[in-house]
Coordinates of C-alpha atoms in Angstrom, one line a residue:
Chain Y
M1 CA -38.7 16.9 26.1
S2 CA -39.2 20.6 25.7
G3 CA -37.5 23.0 23.4
P4 CA -35.6 22.4 20.1
M5 CA -32.8 19.8 19.9
L6 CA -30.6 22.3 18.1
R7 CA -31.0 26.0 18.0
I8 CA -28.8 28.2 16.0
E9 CA -28.9 32.0 16.6
N10 CA -27.5 34.6 14.3
L11 CA -24.5 32.4 13.5
T12 CA -21.8 34.1 11.6
K13 CA -18.4 33.0 10.4
T14 CA -15.9 35.2 8.6
F15 CA -12.6 34.0 7.3
P16 CA -9.7 36.4 6.8
V17 CA -8.4 36.9 3.3
R18 CA -4.6 37.2 3.2
N19 CA -2.6 38.9 0.4
A20 CA 0.6 37.5 -1.0
F21 CA 2.6 38.7 2.0
G22 CA 0.4 37.0 4.6
R23 CA -1.2 40.2 5.7
I24 CA -5.0 40.2 6.2
S25 CA -6.4 42.3 3.4
G26 CA -10.1 41.6 3.9
E27 CA -12.6 39.0 4.9
V28 CA -15.0 36.6 3.4
T29 CA -18.3 35.9 5.0
A30 CA -18.9 32.2 4.8
V31 CA -21.9 32.1 7.0
D32 CA -24.0 35.2 7.5
N33 CA -26.3 35.7 10.4
V34 CA -27.9 32.2 10.1
S35 CA -30.7 31.2 12.5
F36 CA -32.7 28.0 12.5
S37 CA -33.8 25.4 15.0
I38 CA -34.6 21.7 14.8
E39 CA -37.3 20.0 16.9
P40 CA -36.5 16.7 18.5
G41 CA -37.1 13.7 16.1
R42 CA -37.3 15.9 13.0
V43 CA -35.1 15.8 9.9
Y44 CA -33.9 19.3 9.0
G45 CA -32.4 19.7 5.5
L46 CA -29.9 22.4 4.7
A47 CA -29.7 22.8 1.0
G48 CA -27.2 24.8 -1.0
E49 CA -24.5 24.4 -3.5
S50 CA -20.8 24.2 -2.8
G51 CA -19.5 27.5 -1.3
S52 CA -22.9 28.3 0.3
G53 CA -21.5 27.8 3.8
K54 CA -23.3 24.6 4.7
S55 CA -20.2 22.6 5.6
T56 CA -19.0 25.5 7.7
I57 CA -22.2 25.4 9.7
A58 CA -21.7 21.7 10.3
R59 CA -18.1 22.3 11.4
M60 CA -19.3 25.0 13.9
I61 CA -21.9 22.7 15.4
M62 CA -19.2 20.0 15.8
G63 CA -16.8 22.5 17.3
L64 CA -14.2 22.1 14.5
T65 CA -14.5 25.7 13.6
R66 CA -15.1 28.6 16.0
P67 CA -18.0 30.9 15.1
T68 CA -17.3 34.6 14.7
A69 CA -20.6 35.5 16.2
G70 CA -23.8 33.9 17.3
N71 CA -24.8 31.0 19.5
I72 CA -25.4 27.3 19.1
Y73 CA -27.6 25.6 21.6
L74 CA -27.7 21.8 21.8
D75 CA -30.5 20.4 23.8
G76 CA -30.8 23.6 25.7
L77 CA -27.0 23.8 26.4
N78 CA -24.9 26.5 24.9
I79 CA -22.1 24.8 23.1
T80 CA -20.9 27.7 21.0
D81 CA -17.3 27.7 22.4
A82 CA -17.2 24.3 23.8
G83 CA -14.5 22.9 21.4
S84 CA -14.7 19.6 19.6
G85 CA -14.9 16.2 21.2
R86 CA -15.8 15.3 24.8
S87 CA -17.2 18.7 25.7
R88 CA -20.2 17.9 23.6
R89 CA -20.8 14.8 25.8
G90 CA -21.5 12.7 22.8
K91 CA -24.8 14.4 22.2
V92 CA -24.0 15.3 18.7
Q93 CA -22.1 13.2 16.1
M94 CA -21.3 13.8 12.5
V95 CA -21.1 11.6 9.4
F96 CA -18.6 13.1 7.0
Q97 CA -18.9 13.5 3.3
N98 CA -16.3 11.2 2.1
P99 CA -16.0 7.8 4.0
G100 CA -12.8 7.2 2.1
S101 CA -11.0 10.0 4.1
S102 CA -13.1 9.9 7.3
L103 CA -11.9 6.4 8.2
N104 CA -8.2 5.9 9.0
A105 CA -6.8 3.6 6.2
R106 CA -4.3 2.1 8.7
R107 CA -6.8 0.9 11.2
T108 CA -9.4 -1.8 11.0
I109 CA -13.0 -1.2 10.9
G110 CA -13.3 -2.6 14.5
Q111 CA -10.5 -0.3 15.7
S112 CA -12.3 2.7 14.1
I113 CA -15.6 1.9 15.6
S114 CA -14.1 1.4 19.0
V115 CA -12.7 5.0 19.1
P116 CA -15.9 6.5 20.6
L117 CA -16.4 3.5 22.9
D118 CA -12.9 3.9 24.4
A119 CA -13.2 7.6 24.6
H120 CA -16.4 7.4 26.6
G121 CA -15.2 4.6 28.9
H122 CA -17.3 1.7 27.5
P123 CA -16.3 -1.4 29.4
R124 CA -13.4 -3.0 27.6
H125 CA -14.7 -6.6 27.9
D126 CA -17.9 -5.6 26.2
R127 CA -16.2 -3.9 23.3
A128 CA -16.2 -6.7 20.8
R129 CA -19.8 -7.5 21.4
R130 CA -20.8 -3.8 21.0
I131 CA -18.9 -3.6 17.7
D132 CA -20.7 -6.7 16.3
E133 CA -24.0 -5.1 17.4
L134 CA -23.2 -1.8 15.7
L135 CA -22.1 -3.5 12.5
E136 CA -25.4 -5.5 12.5
M137 CA -27.3 -2.3 13.1
V138 CA -25.9 -0.9 9.8
Q139 CA -26.5 -4.3 8.1
L140 CA -22.9 -5.3 7.8
P141 CA -21.5 -8.7 8.7
A142 CA -19.5 -9.0 11.9
E143 CA -16.4 -10.2 10.2
F144 CA -15.9 -6.7 8.7
A145 CA -14.5 -5.7 12.1
E146 CA -11.2 -7.3 11.0
R147 CA -11.0 -5.6 7.7
Y148 CA -9.3 -2.4 6.5
P149 CA -11.2 0.4 4.8
H150 CA -9.7 -0.3 1.3
E151 CA -11.3 -3.7 1.4
L152 CA -14.8 -2.2 1.5
S153 CA -17.0 -0.4 -1.0
G154 CA -17.9 3.2 -0.6
G155 CA -21.4 2.4 0.6
Q156 CA -20.0 -0.1 3.2
K157 CA -17.5 2.5 4.4
Q158 CA -20.2 5.0 4.8
R159 CA -22.2 2.4 6.9
V160 CA -19.2 2.0 9.0
A161 CA -18.9 5.7 9.5
I162 CA -22.6 5.8 10.6
A163 CA -22.0 2.8 13.0
R164 CA -19.1 4.7 14.5
A165 CA -21.2 8.0 14.9
L166 CA -23.9 5.9 16.7
A167 CA -21.6 3.9 18.9
M168 CA -22.3 6.3 21.8
P169 CA -25.9 7.1 20.8
P170 CA -26.1 10.8 20.1
K171 CA -29.3 12.9 20.1
L172 CA -28.4 14.8 17.0
L173 CA -26.7 13.4 13.9
V174 CA -25.2 15.8 11.5
L175 CA -25.0 14.4 8.0
D176 CA -22.6 16.5 5.8
E177 CA -23.4 15.3 2.2
P178 CA -23.4 11.7 3.4
T179 CA -24.2 10.2 0.1
S180 CA -22.6 12.6 -2.4
A181 CA -19.4 10.5 -2.6
L182 CA -21.5 7.3 -3.2
D183 CA -22.9 5.7 -6.3
V184 CA -26.5 6.6 -7.0
S185 CA -27.7 3.0 -6.6
V186 CA -26.2 3.0 -3.1
Q187 CA -27.4 6.4 -2.0
A188 CA -31.0 5.4 -1.6
K189 CA -30.0 2.4 0.6
V190 CA -27.9 4.6 2.9
I191 CA -30.8 7.0 3.2
D192 CA -33.3 4.2 4.0
L193 CA -30.9 2.9 6.6
L194 CA -30.6 6.4 8.2
V195 CA -34.4 6.8 8.3
D196 CA -34.7 3.4 9.9
L197 CA -32.0 4.1 12.5
G198 CA -33.4 7.5 13.2
R199 CA -36.8 5.9 14.1
R200 CA -35.2 3.1 16.2
L201 CA -32.8 5.3 18.1
D202 CA -35.0 8.4 18.3
L203 CA -32.5 10.6 16.5
T204 CA -32.7 14.2 15.2
F205 CA -31.0 14.8 12.0
L206 CA -29.4 17.8 10.3
F207 CA -29.1 16.7 6.8
I208 CA -26.8 18.9 4.6
S209 CA -26.9 18.4 0.9
H210 CA -27.0 20.0 -2.5
D211 CA -29.2 17.1 -3.7
L212 CA -32.7 18.4 -3.6
S213 CA -34.3 15.2 -4.8
L214 CA -32.8 13.3 -1.8
M215 CA -33.8 16.2 0.5
R216 CA -37.4 16.1 -0.7
N217 CA -37.7 12.4 0.4
F218 CA -35.8 12.6 3.6
A219 CA -36.2 16.1 5.2
Q220 CA -39.3 17.4 6.9
D221 CA -38.1 20.9 7.1
V222 CA -35.7 22.6 4.9
G223 CA -33.6 25.8 4.8
V224 CA -32.1 27.0 1.5
L225 CA -28.7 28.5 2.0
Y226 CA -27.3 30.9 -0.6
L227 CA -23.9 32.7 -0.1
G228 CA -24.0 32.1 3.7
R229 CA -27.6 33.2 4.2
I230 CA -30.8 31.2 4.6
V231 CA -32.9 32.7 1.8
E232 CA -35.9 30.5 2.3
A233 CA -37.0 28.1 5.0
G234 CA -40.1 26.1 5.9
A235 CA -41.7 22.7 5.6
T236 CA -40.2 20.7 2.8
A237 CA -43.4 20.3 0.9
D238 CA -44.2 24.0 1.0
V239 CA -40.7 25.1 -0.1
F240 CA -40.6 22.6 -2.9
E241 CA -44.0 23.2 -4.2
K242 CA -44.2 27.0 -4.0
P243 CA -40.6 28.3 -3.9
S244 CA -40.7 32.0 -3.2
H245 CA -37.1 32.9 -3.6
D246 CA -35.6 32.9 -7.1
Y247 CA -32.5 31.0 -5.9
T248 CA -34.7 28.1 -4.7
K249 CA -36.5 28.0 -8.0
L250 CA -33.1 27.9 -9.7
L251 CA -32.0 25.0 -7.6
L252 CA -35.2 23.1 -8.2
A253 CA -35.0 23.8 -11.9
S254 CA -31.6 22.2 -12.0
V255 CA -32.7 18.9 -10.5
P256 CA -32.5 16.2 -13.1
V257 CA -35.9 14.9 -14.0
M258 CA -36.9 11.4 -15.0
S259 CA -40.3 11.8 -16.7
A260 CA -42.5 14.2 -18.6
E261 CA -44.7 14.6 -15.5
E262 CA -41.7 15.7 -13.5
E263 CA -40.7 18.0 -16.3
A264 CA -44.0 19.6 -16.2
M265 CA -43.6 20.3 -12.5
R266 CA -40.2 21.9 -13.0
P267 CA -40.4 25.6 -12.3
A268 CA -39.3 28.0 -15.0
L269 CA -35.7 29.1 -14.9
P270 CA -35.6 32.5 -13.3
L271 CA -32.2 33.6 -14.3
V272 CA -31.7 34.1 -18.0
D273 CA -28.8 36.5 -18.4
G274 CA -26.2 34.9 -16.2
E275 CA -24.9 32.3 -13.9
V276 CA -25.4 32.1 -10.2
L277 CA -22.9 34.2 -8.4
T278 CA -20.6 32.5 -6.0
S279 CA -18.8 34.1 -3.1
D280 CA -15.4 34.3 -4.8
R281 CA -16.8 36.6 -7.5
L282 CA -18.8 38.6 -5.1
P283 CA -17.6 42.0 -3.9
V284 CA -16.8 41.7 -0.2
G285 CA -19.7 42.3 2.0
S286 CA -22.1 43.3 -0.7
N287 CA -25.6 42.2 -1.4
T288 CA -25.6 42.8 -5.1
S289 CA -26.3 39.2 -6.0
F290 CA -29.4 39.1 -4.0
E291 CA -30.6 42.4 -5.5
R292 CA -29.9 41.0 -8.9
L293 CA -31.7 37.8 -8.2
E294 CA -34.7 39.6 -6.8
Q295 CA -35.2 41.9 -9.8
Chain J
M1 CA -25.5 -2.8 -5.8
T2 CA -23.4 -5.2 -3.9
D3 CA -23.5 -2.8 -1.0
A4 CA -24.1 -4.7 2.2
T5 CA -24.7 -8.3 1.1
S6 CA -21.7 -9.4 -0.9
V7 CA -19.4 -11.0 1.6
S8 CA -18.7 -14.3 0.0
Q9 CA -15.5 -13.4 -1.8
P10 CA -12.9 -16.0 -2.9
R11 CA -10.1 -16.4 -0.4
R12 CA -8.8 -13.0 0.2
L13 CA -5.1 -12.2 0.9
S14 CA -4.5 -10.3 4.2
N15 CA -2.6 -7.1 4.0
A16 CA 0.5 -8.8 5.3
D17 CA 0.3 -11.5 2.6
Q18 CA 0.0 -8.9 -0.1
N19 CA 3.0 -6.9 1.2
W20 CA 5.0 -10.1 1.4
Y21 CA 4.1 -11.1 -2.2
R22 CA 5.2 -7.7 -3.4
F23 CA 8.3 -7.8 -1.3
T24 CA 9.5 -11.1 -2.8
R25 CA 9.1 -9.6 -6.2
N26 CA 11.2 -6.6 -5.6
P27 CA 14.9 -7.5 -6.2
T28 CA 16.3 -4.3 -4.6
A29 CA 14.5 -5.0 -1.3
L30 CA 15.4 -8.7 -1.4
I31 CA 19.1 -8.2 -2.0
G32 CA 19.2 -5.5 0.7
A33 CA 17.3 -7.7 3.1
G34 CA 19.6 -10.6 2.3
I35 CA 22.7 -8.5 3.0
V36 CA 21.3 -7.1 6.2
I37 CA 20.2 -10.5 7.5
L38 CA 23.6 -12.0 6.7
C39 CA 25.4 -9.1 8.5
I40 CA 23.2 -9.4 11.5
L41 CA 23.6 -13.1 11.8
A42 CA 27.4 -12.8 11.4
A43 CA 27.5 -10.1 14.1
I44 CA 25.5 -12.2 16.5
F45 CA 27.4 -15.4 15.9
A46 CA 30.8 -13.8 15.4
P47 CA 32.6 -15.9 18.2
F48 CA 31.5 -19.1 16.5
I49 CA 32.0 -18.4 12.8
T50 CA 35.3 -16.6 12.9
P51 CA 38.4 -18.7 12.5
Y52 CA 40.4 -16.7 15.1
P53 CA 38.1 -15.1 17.6
E54 CA 41.0 -14.5 20.0
H55 CA 42.5 -12.1 17.5
V56 CA 39.9 -9.5 18.6
G57 CA 42.1 -8.6 21.5
A58 CA 45.6 -7.4 21.8
V59 CA 47.2 -10.5 20.3
V60 CA 50.6 -10.3 18.8
D61 CA 52.0 -12.9 16.3
F62 CA 54.9 -11.4 14.5
R63 CA 55.7 -14.5 12.6
S64 CA 52.5 -14.2 10.6
R65 CA 52.3 -10.4 10.1
H66 CA 51.3 -8.8 6.8
L67 CA 50.3 -12.1 5.2
P68 CA 48.2 -11.8 2.1
P69 CA 44.7 -13.4 1.8
S70 CA 44.9 -17.1 1.8
A71 CA 42.9 -20.2 2.8
D72 CA 44.1 -19.8 6.4
Y73 CA 43.6 -16.1 6.5
W74 CA 40.7 -15.2 4.2
F75 CA 41.3 -11.4 4.4
G76 CA 45.0 -11.7 5.2
T77 CA 46.7 -10.5 8.4
D78 CA 47.5 -7.1 9.8
N79 CA 50.8 -5.5 11.0
V80 CA 50.8 -7.6 14.3
G81 CA 49.7 -10.8 12.7
R82 CA 46.0 -10.8 13.5
D83 CA 43.3 -12.3 11.2
I84 CA 41.6 -9.5 9.4
F85 CA 38.5 -11.6 8.5
S86 CA 37.9 -12.3 12.2
R87 CA 38.4 -8.7 13.2
T88 CA 36.1 -7.5 10.3
I89 CA 33.2 -9.7 11.5
F90 CA 33.6 -8.4 15.0
G91 CA 33.9 -4.9 13.6
M92 CA 30.5 -5.3 12.0
R93 CA 29.2 -6.1 15.5
I94 CA 30.3 -2.6 16.7
S95 CA 28.9 -0.9 13.6
L96 CA 25.5 -2.5 13.9
L97 CA 25.5 -1.8 17.6
L98 CA 26.2 1.8 16.9
A99 CA 23.4 2.0 14.4
V100 CA 20.9 0.3 16.7
V101 CA 21.7 2.5 19.7
V102 CA 21.8 5.8 17.7
L103 CA 18.5 5.1 15.9
G104 CA 17.0 3.6 19.1
I105 CA 17.4 7.0 20.6
A106 CA 16.9 9.2 17.5
V107 CA 13.8 7.6 16.0
P108 CA 11.5 7.7 19.0
V109 CA 12.7 11.2 20.0
G110 CA 12.4 12.6 16.5
T111 CA 9.1 10.9 16.0
I112 CA 7.5 12.2 19.2
L113 CA 8.8 15.8 18.7
G114 CA 7.6 15.7 15.0
L115 CA 4.2 14.5 16.0
V116 CA 3.7 17.0 18.8
A117 CA 5.0 20.0 16.7
G118 CA 2.9 19.0 13.7
Y119 CA -0.3 18.3 15.5
F120 CA -0.4 21.1 18.1
G121 CA 1.1 23.9 15.9
G122 CA 1.5 27.4 17.3
W123 CA 4.3 28.1 19.8
V124 CA 5.0 24.4 20.3
D125 CA 5.6 24.0 16.6
I126 CA 7.8 27.1 16.4
I127 CA 10.0 26.1 19.4
I128 CA 10.5 22.5 18.4
M129 CA 11.0 23.1 14.7
R130 CA 13.4 26.1 15.2
I131 CA 15.5 23.9 17.5
T132 CA 15.4 21.3 14.9
D133 CA 16.6 23.7 12.2
I134 CA 19.5 24.8 14.3
A135 CA 20.5 21.2 15.0
L136 CA 20.1 20.4 11.3
A137 CA 22.7 23.0 10.5
I138 CA 25.4 21.1 12.4
P139 CA 26.8 18.1 10.6
A140 CA 26.8 15.0 12.8
L141 CA 30.4 14.3 12.1
V142 CA 31.5 17.8 13.2
M143 CA 29.4 17.5 16.3
A144 CA 31.0 14.1 17.1
L145 CA 34.4 15.6 16.6
A146 CA 33.6 18.4 19.1
V147 CA 32.2 15.9 21.6
A148 CA 35.2 13.6 21.3
A149 CA 37.5 16.6 21.7
V150 CA 35.8 17.9 24.8
L151 CA 35.0 14.6 26.5
S152 CA 37.0 11.5 25.6
P153 CA 37.0 9.7 22.3
D154 CA 35.1 6.5 22.8
L155 CA 32.1 4.5 21.6
I156 CA 29.6 5.9 24.1
N157 CA 30.4 9.5 23.3
A158 CA 30.4 8.9 19.6
M159 CA 26.9 7.3 19.9
L160 CA 25.5 10.2 22.0
A161 CA 27.0 12.8 19.7
I162 CA 25.5 11.2 16.6
A163 CA 22.1 10.5 18.3
G164 CA 22.0 14.0 19.6
L165 CA 21.7 15.3 16.1
W166 CA 20.2 12.4 14.2
W167 CA 16.7 12.8 15.6
T168 CA 16.3 16.1 13.6
W169 CA 15.9 14.1 10.4
H170 CA 13.1 12.0 11.8
A171 CA 11.4 15.0 13.5
R172 CA 11.3 16.9 10.1
L173 CA 9.9 13.8 8.3
I174 CA 7.2 13.1 10.8
Y175 CA 6.4 16.8 11.2
A176 CA 5.7 17.1 7.5
I177 CA 3.5 14.0 7.5
T178 CA 1.6 15.1 10.6
R179 CA 1.0 18.6 9.2
Q180 CA -0.5 17.0 6.2
L181 CA -2.6 14.5 8.1
R182 CA -3.8 16.9 10.8
S183 CA -6.5 18.4 8.7
Q184 CA -7.7 15.1 7.2
E185 CA -11.2 14.1 7.9
F186 CA -10.3 10.9 9.8
V187 CA -8.4 13.1 12.3
E188 CA -11.3 15.5 12.7
A189 CA -13.7 12.5 12.9
A190 CA -11.7 11.1 15.8
E191 CA -11.8 14.5 17.5
T192 CA -15.6 14.8 17.2
L193 CA -15.9 11.2 18.4
G194 CA -14.2 12.3 21.7
A195 CA -10.8 10.8 21.2
G196 CA -8.0 12.3 23.4
K197 CA -4.8 13.9 22.0
M198 CA -2.7 10.9 22.9
H199 CA -5.1 8.6 20.9
I200 CA -5.0 10.9 17.9
L201 CA -1.2 11.2 17.9
F202 CA -0.3 7.6 18.5
R203 CA -3.3 5.7 17.1
E204 CA -4.5 7.8 14.2
I205 CA -1.5 9.7 13.0
L206 CA 1.5 7.5 13.9
P207 CA 0.2 4.4 12.0
N208 CA 0.2 6.5 8.9
C209 CA 3.8 7.3 9.4
V210 CA 5.0 3.8 9.8
S211 CA 6.0 3.1 6.2
A212 CA 7.9 6.4 5.9
L213 CA 9.6 5.6 9.2
A214 CA 10.6 2.2 8.1
V215 CA 12.2 3.5 4.9
K216 CA 13.9 6.3 6.6
T217 CA 15.2 4.2 9.5
S218 CA 16.6 1.6 7.1
L219 CA 18.4 4.1 5.0
D220 CA 19.7 5.8 8.1
C221 CA 21.2 2.5 9.4
G222 CA 23.5 2.7 6.4
F223 CA 24.4 6.4 6.9
V224 CA 24.9 6.0 10.7
I225 CA 27.3 3.1 10.1
I226 CA 29.3 5.3 7.6
V227 CA 29.4 8.2 10.0
G228 CA 30.5 5.9 12.9
A229 CA 33.3 4.4 10.7
S230 CA 34.3 7.9 9.6
L231 CA 34.7 8.8 13.3
S232 CA 36.8 5.7 14.1
F233 CA 38.9 6.4 11.0
L234 CA 39.7 9.8 12.4
G235 CA 40.6 8.1 15.7
L236 CA 37.7 9.7 17.6
G237 CA 35.4 6.7 17.8
I238 CA 36.2 3.2 19.1
Q239 CA 39.7 2.8 20.4
P240 CA 42.1 -0.1 19.7
P241 CA 42.4 -2.9 20.3
T242 CA 38.6 -3.2 19.9
P243 CA 38.2 -4.0 16.2
D244 CA 36.2 -1.4 14.4
L245 CA 35.9 -1.2 10.6
G246 CA 36.8 2.5 10.5
T247 CA 39.8 2.0 12.8
M248 CA 41.0 -0.9 10.7
V249 CA 40.9 1.1 7.5
A250 CA 42.9 3.8 9.2
S251 CA 45.6 1.6 10.6
G252 CA 45.8 -0.5 7.4
S253 CA 46.2 2.7 5.3
D254 CA 49.7 3.1 6.8
F255 CA 50.8 0.0 4.7
L256 CA 49.2 0.9 1.4
P257 CA 49.7 0.0 -1.3
D258 CA 51.9 -3.1 -0.5
Y259 CA 49.6 -4.6 2.1
W260 CA 46.4 -3.4 0.5
W261 CA 44.1 -6.0 2.1
E262 CA 44.6 -4.5 5.5
S263 CA 42.5 -1.4 4.7
V264 CA 40.7 -2.2 1.4
L265 CA 38.9 -5.4 2.7
P266 CA 37.6 -3.8 6.0
G267 CA 36.5 -0.8 3.8
C268 CA 34.6 -3.2 1.6
A269 CA 32.9 -4.5 4.7
I270 CA 31.7 -1.0 5.5
L271 CA 30.4 -0.6 2.0
F272 CA 28.7 -4.0 2.2
V273 CA 26.7 -3.3 5.4
A274 CA 25.8 0.2 4.4
L275 CA 24.8 -0.9 0.9
G276 CA 22.6 -3.6 2.4
F277 CA 20.6 -1.2 4.5
I278 CA 20.3 1.4 1.8
L279 CA 19.1 -1.1 -0.8
L280 CA 16.6 -2.4 1.8
G281 CA 15.4 1.1 2.4
D282 CA 15.1 1.8 -1.3
G283 CA 13.2 -1.5 -1.8
L284 CA 10.9 -0.7 1.1
R285 CA 10.3 2.8 -0.4
D286 CA 9.1 1.2 -3.7
L287 CA 7.1 -1.3 -1.8
F288 CA 5.3 1.2 0.4
D289 CA 5.2 3.8 -2.4
V290 CA 6.1 6.6 -0.1
E291 CA 7.3 9.9 -1.3
E292 CA 11.0 10.5 -2.0
I293 CA 12.9 10.4 1.3
R294 CA 16.5 11.6 1.1

C-alpha cells in the first residue's frame, strides 16, 4: 500500500456565533488550518484539552460535521464532503467517548452490533455467528448479546462499542477519548485490547485524548492541538522528551506523576502569571494567546 | 476490575420481570389496569353477561318503564322499559371501539410525522409542525361538531373527525423526544456505522419513545371516550337506538330528577371507563419515569 491512510490538508471549521436575536454576530474558529497524515498501521495521537477542537476534527473525519475549508483524504479518496455513513464504505469507524450514550439503551448488545452488519448486507443467516465472534474478539462472553447496556459495566460497554466499530472491519479507527469515561483500572485493559486488535486486524488508529500518559504508551506519532491549531507534532518520544512549544510543556507538566523519578523528568512550568487561555476567552480571530505563550 | 470476566452473577431478572415487579407494587397502575381489563372483558362478552341483551335494539315494554334499580334491573329501566344495565355494557362497547379506532389512526400518524419532522428538521419540520400547530388550535369537539353538521351525524364521521385532530398531540410528543434524541451519540454512531434513515427512525429513535407513547395513549383512551360521549350527548355521535353512554345520559336527563338512574348511572359508567384509562396512564408514567405528559 502506498500513501498515507488518512491525510488532512488545511482543515478549518468555524462555527457562527449568534446573538440573543439569532443573528450571526461573529464566528469561532474551532479548527484552524490543521494538516497531518497517518501512515498505514500507525497510531497517531491527537492531544489537547477540551475546547482544543480535537472532537471537531474527529466529527469531520466521520462526516458528522462539514468542514469550512480544507480536504480529508481517506486511503487516497477525498471524503471531505461525503456525508456520514455508507459513503465512507466502512473504511473508517469511530469509538465514541461515552459508551453509555453511544449504545442505544433500548436495544440489546446483539442488536447494536448487528447495525453495521445489516447496513452492509452481511448475510442474515450468519449474523448470530458473527456477533459471537465479535464479542469473543473483545473478550466478552457470547451471552452478552441478549443483554441491555445498563446491565454492563462501563468497560464492557466500551468493548461492545469497539466490537460494533469493527463489525465491518475498517482500515482506520478513530478513537475519541475512548477511555476518559472509564475507571482508571479499566482504561489500561481497553488500551491493551485496542493494541492487540490493531495488530490482528491491521488497523490504523487516530487516538484523540487529553491523557498524555496514555498517549505516551499507545501513540507512535503525536500532534498537540491548542485552540484549533497543531502547535507541535512529531514522533511521540521526541515530543514528550524535548517539547519545544510552551503549551506542550504545560500539558506535560500537568500529568500526574507516581514517583520521584517521574517528578524529576517533569518539565518546569512555563506559565507563571496566568492560566491557559481557552477559546471562549480569546478575542475572535486573534493570536494573542500564542504570542503570550511564546514570550 | 471485574471488566470482562465477571459473568457469573446470581439469577438476574430480565427487564420484563423487573417492570412487572414494579407494576405490581404500583396501586394506581393496578387499579387502572383492573378497571380497563374489566371494561374490555365486559365489552367483548356483552351478549353473554347482560341480563337483557335484546334491549339493545328498539324494544318497547311500557309496563316496565321508569323502574328504579332493583334485583331484576340493576340500573333500573328507561322511558320505554329497557334495562339500563344491559344498554350501559353495550354502550361501553361503542366507547371502547371509538377509542381503539381513533387512536389506531392517530397514534401511528402522529408518531410517524413527529419522527420525520424531528429527525430531518429544516423544511420538513417547518411544514409538518406548522400544520400541527394549526390543527392543535381547533378543539376536537368543535371539529366533530362541524363534520357532523356538514356530513351526517354518525359514528364513522365522529371517529374520523376526532382522529383527524388527535394525531397532533402524538406528533408534538414524538417530535419533542426525537429532537432531543437526534443529536445523541447513539444516533450519530448508527449514522457512522452506515445505518439507513428508516433504521435510525424506527429502530433507534422509536424504541426510546415507546414508554412515553404508552403513557400518552392510555391517558388519551380516557379523553377520547369522554369526547365521544360528549358528541353523542349533543346528538352528533351515535344515533339511537344503538346504545351509547353519551346518548343515554342525554335522553335520561329529560327525566331528572325523578328517574335519576336513567342518566346518572350511564354517566358513572363513562367516568368509570375514562378513570380506568387515566389511572393506568398515570401508573405507567410513574413506572416508566417519563416526563410530565399532559
